[in-house]
Short mmCIF file of C-alpha atoms in Angstrom, two decimals:
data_model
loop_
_atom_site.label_atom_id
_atom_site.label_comp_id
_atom_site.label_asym_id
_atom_site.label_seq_id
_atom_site.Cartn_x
_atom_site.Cartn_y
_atom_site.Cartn_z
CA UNK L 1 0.00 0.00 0.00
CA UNK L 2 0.77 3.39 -0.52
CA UNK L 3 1.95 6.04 1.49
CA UNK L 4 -0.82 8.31 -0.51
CA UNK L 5 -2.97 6.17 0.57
CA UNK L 6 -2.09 5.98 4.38
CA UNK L 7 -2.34 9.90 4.43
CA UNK L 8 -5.81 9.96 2.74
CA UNK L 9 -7.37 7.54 5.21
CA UNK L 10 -9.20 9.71 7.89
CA UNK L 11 -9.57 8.67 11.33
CA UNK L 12 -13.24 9.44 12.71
CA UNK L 13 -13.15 12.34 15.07
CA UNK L 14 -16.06 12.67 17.56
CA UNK L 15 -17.85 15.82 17.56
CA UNK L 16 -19.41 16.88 20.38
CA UNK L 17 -22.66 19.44 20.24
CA UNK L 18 -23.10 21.62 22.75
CA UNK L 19 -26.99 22.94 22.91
CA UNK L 20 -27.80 26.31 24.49
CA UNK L 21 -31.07 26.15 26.80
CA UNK L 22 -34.04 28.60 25.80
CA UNK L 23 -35.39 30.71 29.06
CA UNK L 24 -39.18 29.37 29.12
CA UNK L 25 -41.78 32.00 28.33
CA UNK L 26 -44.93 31.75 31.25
CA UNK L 27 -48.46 31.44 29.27
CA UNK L 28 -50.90 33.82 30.24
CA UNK L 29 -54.01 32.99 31.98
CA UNK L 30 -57.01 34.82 29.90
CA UNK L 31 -58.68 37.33 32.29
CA UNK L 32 -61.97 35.73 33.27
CA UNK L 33 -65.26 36.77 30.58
CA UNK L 34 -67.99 38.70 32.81
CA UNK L 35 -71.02 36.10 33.25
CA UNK L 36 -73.69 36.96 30.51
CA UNK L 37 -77.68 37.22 31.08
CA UNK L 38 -80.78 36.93 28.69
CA UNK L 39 -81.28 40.77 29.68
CA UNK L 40 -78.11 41.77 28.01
CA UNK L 41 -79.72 41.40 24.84
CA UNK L 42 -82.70 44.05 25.45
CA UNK L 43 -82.20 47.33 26.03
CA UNK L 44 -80.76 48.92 28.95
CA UNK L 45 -84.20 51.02 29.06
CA UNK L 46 -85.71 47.71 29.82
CA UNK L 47 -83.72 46.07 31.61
CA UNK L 48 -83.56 48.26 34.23
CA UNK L 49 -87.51 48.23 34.62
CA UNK L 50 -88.64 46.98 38.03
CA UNK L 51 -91.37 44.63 36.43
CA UNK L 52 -88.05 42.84 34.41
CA UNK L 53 -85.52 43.20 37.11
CA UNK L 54 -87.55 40.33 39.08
CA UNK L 55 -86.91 37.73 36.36
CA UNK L 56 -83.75 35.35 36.70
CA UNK L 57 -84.58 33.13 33.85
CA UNK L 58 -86.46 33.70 30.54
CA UNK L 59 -88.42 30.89 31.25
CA UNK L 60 -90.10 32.93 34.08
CA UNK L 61 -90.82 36.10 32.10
CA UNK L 62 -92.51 34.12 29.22
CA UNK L 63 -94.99 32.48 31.92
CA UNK L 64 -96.00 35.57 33.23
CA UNK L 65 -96.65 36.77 29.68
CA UNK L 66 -98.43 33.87 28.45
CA UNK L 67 -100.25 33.81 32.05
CA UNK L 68 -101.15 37.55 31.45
CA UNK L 69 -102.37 37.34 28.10
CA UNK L 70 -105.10 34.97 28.96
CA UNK L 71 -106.50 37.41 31.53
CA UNK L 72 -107.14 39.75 28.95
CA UNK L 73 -110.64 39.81 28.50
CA UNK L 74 -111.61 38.78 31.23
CA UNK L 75 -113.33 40.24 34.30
CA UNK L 76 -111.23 41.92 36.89
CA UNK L 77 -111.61 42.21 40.56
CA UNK L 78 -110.07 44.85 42.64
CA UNK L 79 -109.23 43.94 46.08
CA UNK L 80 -110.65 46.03 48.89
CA UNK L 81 -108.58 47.56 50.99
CA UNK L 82 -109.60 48.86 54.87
CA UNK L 83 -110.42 52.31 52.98
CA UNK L 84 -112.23 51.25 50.24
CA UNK L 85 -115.76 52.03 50.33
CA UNK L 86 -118.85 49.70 51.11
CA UNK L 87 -119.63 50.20 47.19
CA UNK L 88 -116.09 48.59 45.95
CA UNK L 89 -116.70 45.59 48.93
CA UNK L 90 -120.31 44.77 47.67
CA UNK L 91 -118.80 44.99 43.80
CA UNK L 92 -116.18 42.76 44.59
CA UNK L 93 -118.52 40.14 46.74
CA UNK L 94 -120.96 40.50 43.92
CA UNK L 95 -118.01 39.29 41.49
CA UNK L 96 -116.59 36.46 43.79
CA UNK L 97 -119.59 34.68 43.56
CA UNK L 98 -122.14 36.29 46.60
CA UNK L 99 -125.27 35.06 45.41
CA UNK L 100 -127.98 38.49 44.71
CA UNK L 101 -129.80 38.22 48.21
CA UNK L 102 -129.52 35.55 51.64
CA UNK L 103 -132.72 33.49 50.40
CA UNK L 104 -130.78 31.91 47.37
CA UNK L 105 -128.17 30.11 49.11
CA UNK L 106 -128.19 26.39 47.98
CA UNK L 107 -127.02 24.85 50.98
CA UNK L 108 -127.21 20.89 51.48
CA UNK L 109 -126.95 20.04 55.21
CA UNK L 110 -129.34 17.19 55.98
CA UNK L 111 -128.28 15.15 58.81
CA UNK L 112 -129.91 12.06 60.10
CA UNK L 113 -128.41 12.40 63.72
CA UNK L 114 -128.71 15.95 64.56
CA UNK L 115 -131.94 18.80 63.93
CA UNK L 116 -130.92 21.19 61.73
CA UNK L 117 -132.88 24.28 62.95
CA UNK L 118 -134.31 25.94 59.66
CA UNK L 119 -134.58 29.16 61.61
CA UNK L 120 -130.85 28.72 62.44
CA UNK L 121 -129.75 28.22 59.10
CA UNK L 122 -131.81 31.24 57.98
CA UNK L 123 -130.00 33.05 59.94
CA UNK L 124 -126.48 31.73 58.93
CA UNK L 125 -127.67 32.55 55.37
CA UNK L 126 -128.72 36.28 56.41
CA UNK L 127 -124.72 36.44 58.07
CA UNK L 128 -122.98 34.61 55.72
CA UNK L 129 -124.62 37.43 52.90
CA UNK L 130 -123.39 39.96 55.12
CA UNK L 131 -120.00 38.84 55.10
CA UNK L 132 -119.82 38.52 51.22
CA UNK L 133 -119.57 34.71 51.47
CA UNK L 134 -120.14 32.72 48.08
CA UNK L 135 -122.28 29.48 48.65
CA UNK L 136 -119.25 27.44 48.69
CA UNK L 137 -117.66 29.47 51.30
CA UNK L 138 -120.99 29.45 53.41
CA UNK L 139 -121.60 25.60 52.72
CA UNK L 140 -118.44 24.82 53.78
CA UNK L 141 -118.50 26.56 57.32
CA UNK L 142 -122.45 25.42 57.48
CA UNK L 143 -120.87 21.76 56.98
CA UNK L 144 -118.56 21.96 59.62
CA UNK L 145 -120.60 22.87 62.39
CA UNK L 146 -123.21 19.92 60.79
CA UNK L 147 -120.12 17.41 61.26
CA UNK L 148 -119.24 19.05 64.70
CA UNK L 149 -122.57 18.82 66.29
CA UNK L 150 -123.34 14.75 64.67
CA UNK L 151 -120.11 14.22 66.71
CA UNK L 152 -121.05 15.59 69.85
CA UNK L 153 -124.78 13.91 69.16
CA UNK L 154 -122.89 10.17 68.67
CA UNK L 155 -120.32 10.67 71.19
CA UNK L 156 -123.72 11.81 73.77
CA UNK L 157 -125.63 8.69 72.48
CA UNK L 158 -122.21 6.73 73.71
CA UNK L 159 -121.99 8.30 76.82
CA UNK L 160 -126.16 8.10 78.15
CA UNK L 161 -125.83 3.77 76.86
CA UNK L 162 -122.43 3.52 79.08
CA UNK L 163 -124.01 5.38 81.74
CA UNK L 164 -127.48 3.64 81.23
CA UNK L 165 -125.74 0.33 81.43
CA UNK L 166 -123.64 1.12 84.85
CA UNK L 167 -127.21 2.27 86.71
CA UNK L 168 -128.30 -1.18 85.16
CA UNK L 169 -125.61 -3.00 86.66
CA UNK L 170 -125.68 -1.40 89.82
CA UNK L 171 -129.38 -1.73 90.40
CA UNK L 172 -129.70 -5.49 89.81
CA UNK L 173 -126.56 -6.25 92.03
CA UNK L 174 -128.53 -4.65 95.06
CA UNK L 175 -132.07 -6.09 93.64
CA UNK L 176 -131.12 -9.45 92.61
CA UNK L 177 -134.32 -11.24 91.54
CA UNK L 178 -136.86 -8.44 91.96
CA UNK L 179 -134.76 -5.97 89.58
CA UNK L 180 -137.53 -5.89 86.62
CA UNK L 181 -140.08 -6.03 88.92
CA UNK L 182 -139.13 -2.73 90.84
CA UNK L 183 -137.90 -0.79 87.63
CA UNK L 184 -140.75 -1.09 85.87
CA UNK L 185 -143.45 0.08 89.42
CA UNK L 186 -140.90 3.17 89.51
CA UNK L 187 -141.00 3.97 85.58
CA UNK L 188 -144.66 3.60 86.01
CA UNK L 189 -144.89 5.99 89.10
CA UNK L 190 -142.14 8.35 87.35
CA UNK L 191 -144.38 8.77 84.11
CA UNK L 192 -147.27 9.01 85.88
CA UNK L 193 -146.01 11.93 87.92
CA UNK L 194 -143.54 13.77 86.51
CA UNK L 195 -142.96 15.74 83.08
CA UNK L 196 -141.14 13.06 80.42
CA UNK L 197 -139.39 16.10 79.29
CA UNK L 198 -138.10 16.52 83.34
CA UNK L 199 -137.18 12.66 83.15
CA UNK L 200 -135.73 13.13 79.81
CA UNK L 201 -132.65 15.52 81.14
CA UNK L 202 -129.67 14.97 80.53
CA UNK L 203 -127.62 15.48 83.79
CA UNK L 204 -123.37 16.34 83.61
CA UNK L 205 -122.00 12.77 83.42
CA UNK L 206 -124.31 12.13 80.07
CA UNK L 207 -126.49 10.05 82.44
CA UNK L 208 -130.96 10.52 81.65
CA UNK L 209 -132.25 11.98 84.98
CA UNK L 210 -134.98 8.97 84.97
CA UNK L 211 -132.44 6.72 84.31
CA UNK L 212 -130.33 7.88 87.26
CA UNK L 213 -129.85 4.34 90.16
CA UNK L 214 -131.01 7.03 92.94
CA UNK L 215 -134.13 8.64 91.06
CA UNK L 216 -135.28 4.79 90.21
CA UNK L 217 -134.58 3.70 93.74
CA UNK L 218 -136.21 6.76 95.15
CA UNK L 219 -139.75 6.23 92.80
CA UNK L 220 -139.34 2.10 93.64
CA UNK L 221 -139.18 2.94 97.57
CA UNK L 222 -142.27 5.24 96.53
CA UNK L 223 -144.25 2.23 95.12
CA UNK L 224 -143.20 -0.20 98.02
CA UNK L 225 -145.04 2.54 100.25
CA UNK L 226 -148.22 2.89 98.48
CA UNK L 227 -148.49 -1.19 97.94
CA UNK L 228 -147.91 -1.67 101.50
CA UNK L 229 -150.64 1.36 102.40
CA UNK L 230 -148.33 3.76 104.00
CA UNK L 231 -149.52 6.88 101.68
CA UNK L 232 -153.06 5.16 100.84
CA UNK L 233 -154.64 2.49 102.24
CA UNK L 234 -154.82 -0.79 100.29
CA UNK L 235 -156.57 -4.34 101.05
CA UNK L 236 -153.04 -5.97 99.90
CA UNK L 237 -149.91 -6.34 101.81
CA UNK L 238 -148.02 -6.53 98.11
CA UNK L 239 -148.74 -5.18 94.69
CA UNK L 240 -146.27 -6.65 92.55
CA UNK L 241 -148.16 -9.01 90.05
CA UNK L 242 -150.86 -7.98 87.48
CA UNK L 243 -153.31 -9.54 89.41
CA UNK L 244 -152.96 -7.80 92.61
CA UNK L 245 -152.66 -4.18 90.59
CA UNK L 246 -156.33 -5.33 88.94
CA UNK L 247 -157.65 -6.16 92.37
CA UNK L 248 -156.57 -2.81 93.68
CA UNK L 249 -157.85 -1.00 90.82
CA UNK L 250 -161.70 -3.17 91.01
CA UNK L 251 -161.73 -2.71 94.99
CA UNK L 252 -161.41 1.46 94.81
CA UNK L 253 -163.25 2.29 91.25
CA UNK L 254 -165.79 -0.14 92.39
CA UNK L 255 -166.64 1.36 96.06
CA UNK L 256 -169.03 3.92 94.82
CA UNK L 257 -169.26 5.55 97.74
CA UNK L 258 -165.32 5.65 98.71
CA UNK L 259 -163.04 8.96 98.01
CA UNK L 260 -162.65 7.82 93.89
CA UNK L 261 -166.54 8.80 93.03
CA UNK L 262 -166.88 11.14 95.63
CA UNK L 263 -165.48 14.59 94.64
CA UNK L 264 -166.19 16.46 97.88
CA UNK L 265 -164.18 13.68 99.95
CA UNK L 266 -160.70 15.02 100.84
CA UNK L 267 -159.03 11.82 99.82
CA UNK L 268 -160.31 12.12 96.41
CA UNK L 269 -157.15 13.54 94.33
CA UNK L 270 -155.27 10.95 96.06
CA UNK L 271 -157.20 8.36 95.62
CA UNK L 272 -157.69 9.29 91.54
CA UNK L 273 -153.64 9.89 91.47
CA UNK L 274 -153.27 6.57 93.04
CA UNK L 275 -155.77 4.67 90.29
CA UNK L 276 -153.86 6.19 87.33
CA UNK L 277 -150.39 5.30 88.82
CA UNK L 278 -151.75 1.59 89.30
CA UNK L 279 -153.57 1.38 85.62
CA UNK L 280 -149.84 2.95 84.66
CA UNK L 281 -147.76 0.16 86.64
CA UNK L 282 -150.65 -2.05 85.00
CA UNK L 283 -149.16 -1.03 81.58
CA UNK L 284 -145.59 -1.43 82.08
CA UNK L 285 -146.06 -4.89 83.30
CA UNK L 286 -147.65 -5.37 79.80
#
């Protein structure tokens, strides 16, 4: 080989690059966009009205539009105030549905528990008119006090058949056997003496005044006395059975001249009072 050729053969040299950093530029964060509302795109003169300002949302506006649009046409009621005249309150009764005068109320209240008092109701009607009420309004109050007074009525019925029952039951524990027998001389001596409607009250525990254990005992002690002639005399010792009650009732009507027939005689009221209270115990026993 060649020393031409020795010197044109190269040896490989390695380069070395040296890179220069770049300084890093910071990105800017774009400045936040101000929020944007529907009202932007009407006119400030608008927007600021107060009837707009109350809108958030389109949504709402167009309701109240489309909600307003219907009313047009129709009839219009202004509110009373505390000022406003008796006119502009019988105008605006008139419109919410006050029927022309108290007599045509329509009102349904018939109750098979309590009396409705016609004369009551007329006078409800007559109010209720007064007051502007419509016959809804006025049904609906008249209702109420139906419902309120059938409950007191049932809860009364409850309260007389528990109380009924307990003079019942204390009565035959002291009576025993002889329980019907004595009830029904005092019912008989009760009726034929004293006012039903007086027997008929209704005392504070719900109880019937003729129903009361004492009032029974005190008419059966009653009876016990006149069969056993301590108020008038009598020819038996007991008058407990139909039988002796007839007998009684033949032996005075039947004495023509005795204190029944004889008008001047100053046993004759008793003696009549004491016939009717024995035809009366004659009844019950029937």
């Amino acid at each position: 080989m060649s020393n031409e050729q020795i010197t044109q053969e190269t040896v490989p040299v390695e380069k070395t690059t040296t890179e220069t950093a770049q300084p890093t530029t910071p990105v800017a964060t774009p400045a936040a966009q101000p929020t944007s509302s529907w009202k932007d795109s009407i006119s400030e003169e608008y927007r600021a009205d107060p009837s707009i300002e109350k809108f958030t949302e389109i949504d709402a506006l167009a309701k109240s539009y489309i909600n307003a649009t219907k009313m047009i046409g129709q009839d219009k009621i202004v509110i009373p105030t505390k000022n406003s005249t008796q006119e502009t309150w019988e105008e605006a009764y008139t419109k919410l549905g006050r029927p022309e005068s108290p007599d045509k109320y329509n009102f349904d209240v018939k109750s098979d528990v309590v009396n409705m008092d016609e004369g009551a109701i007329k006078s409800f009607a007559e109010q209720s008119h007064k007051l502007g009420l419509n016959n809804k309004q006025a049904e609906g109050i008249l209702d109420f006090y139906k419902n309120n007074m059938e409950g007191n009525a049932q809860q009364a019925k409850i309260d007389t058949e528990t109380a009924q029952s307990q003079s019942e039951q204390e009565l035959r524990q002291e009576w025993g056997r002889d329980f019907d027998g004595k009830v029904k001389q005092a019912g008989a001596l009760a009726k034929a003496n004293i006012n039903p409607e007086v027997l008929d009250m209704t005392l504070s525990n719900g109880i019937r005044l003729g129903d009361h254990p004492e009032i029974i005992k005190g008419f059966a002690k009653i009876a016990d006395m006149m069969s056993e002639d301590k108020i008038v005399s009598t020819e038996s010792e007991n008058v407990n059975t139909v039988a002796d009650i007839e007998t009684e009732i033949s032996t005075i009507t039947n004495d023509t001249d005795g204190p029944y027939w004889n008008k001047q005689h100053p046993d004759h009221d008793k003696v009549v009072q004491q016939v009717y209270t024995l035809r009366e115990m004659l009844h019950a026993d029937k």
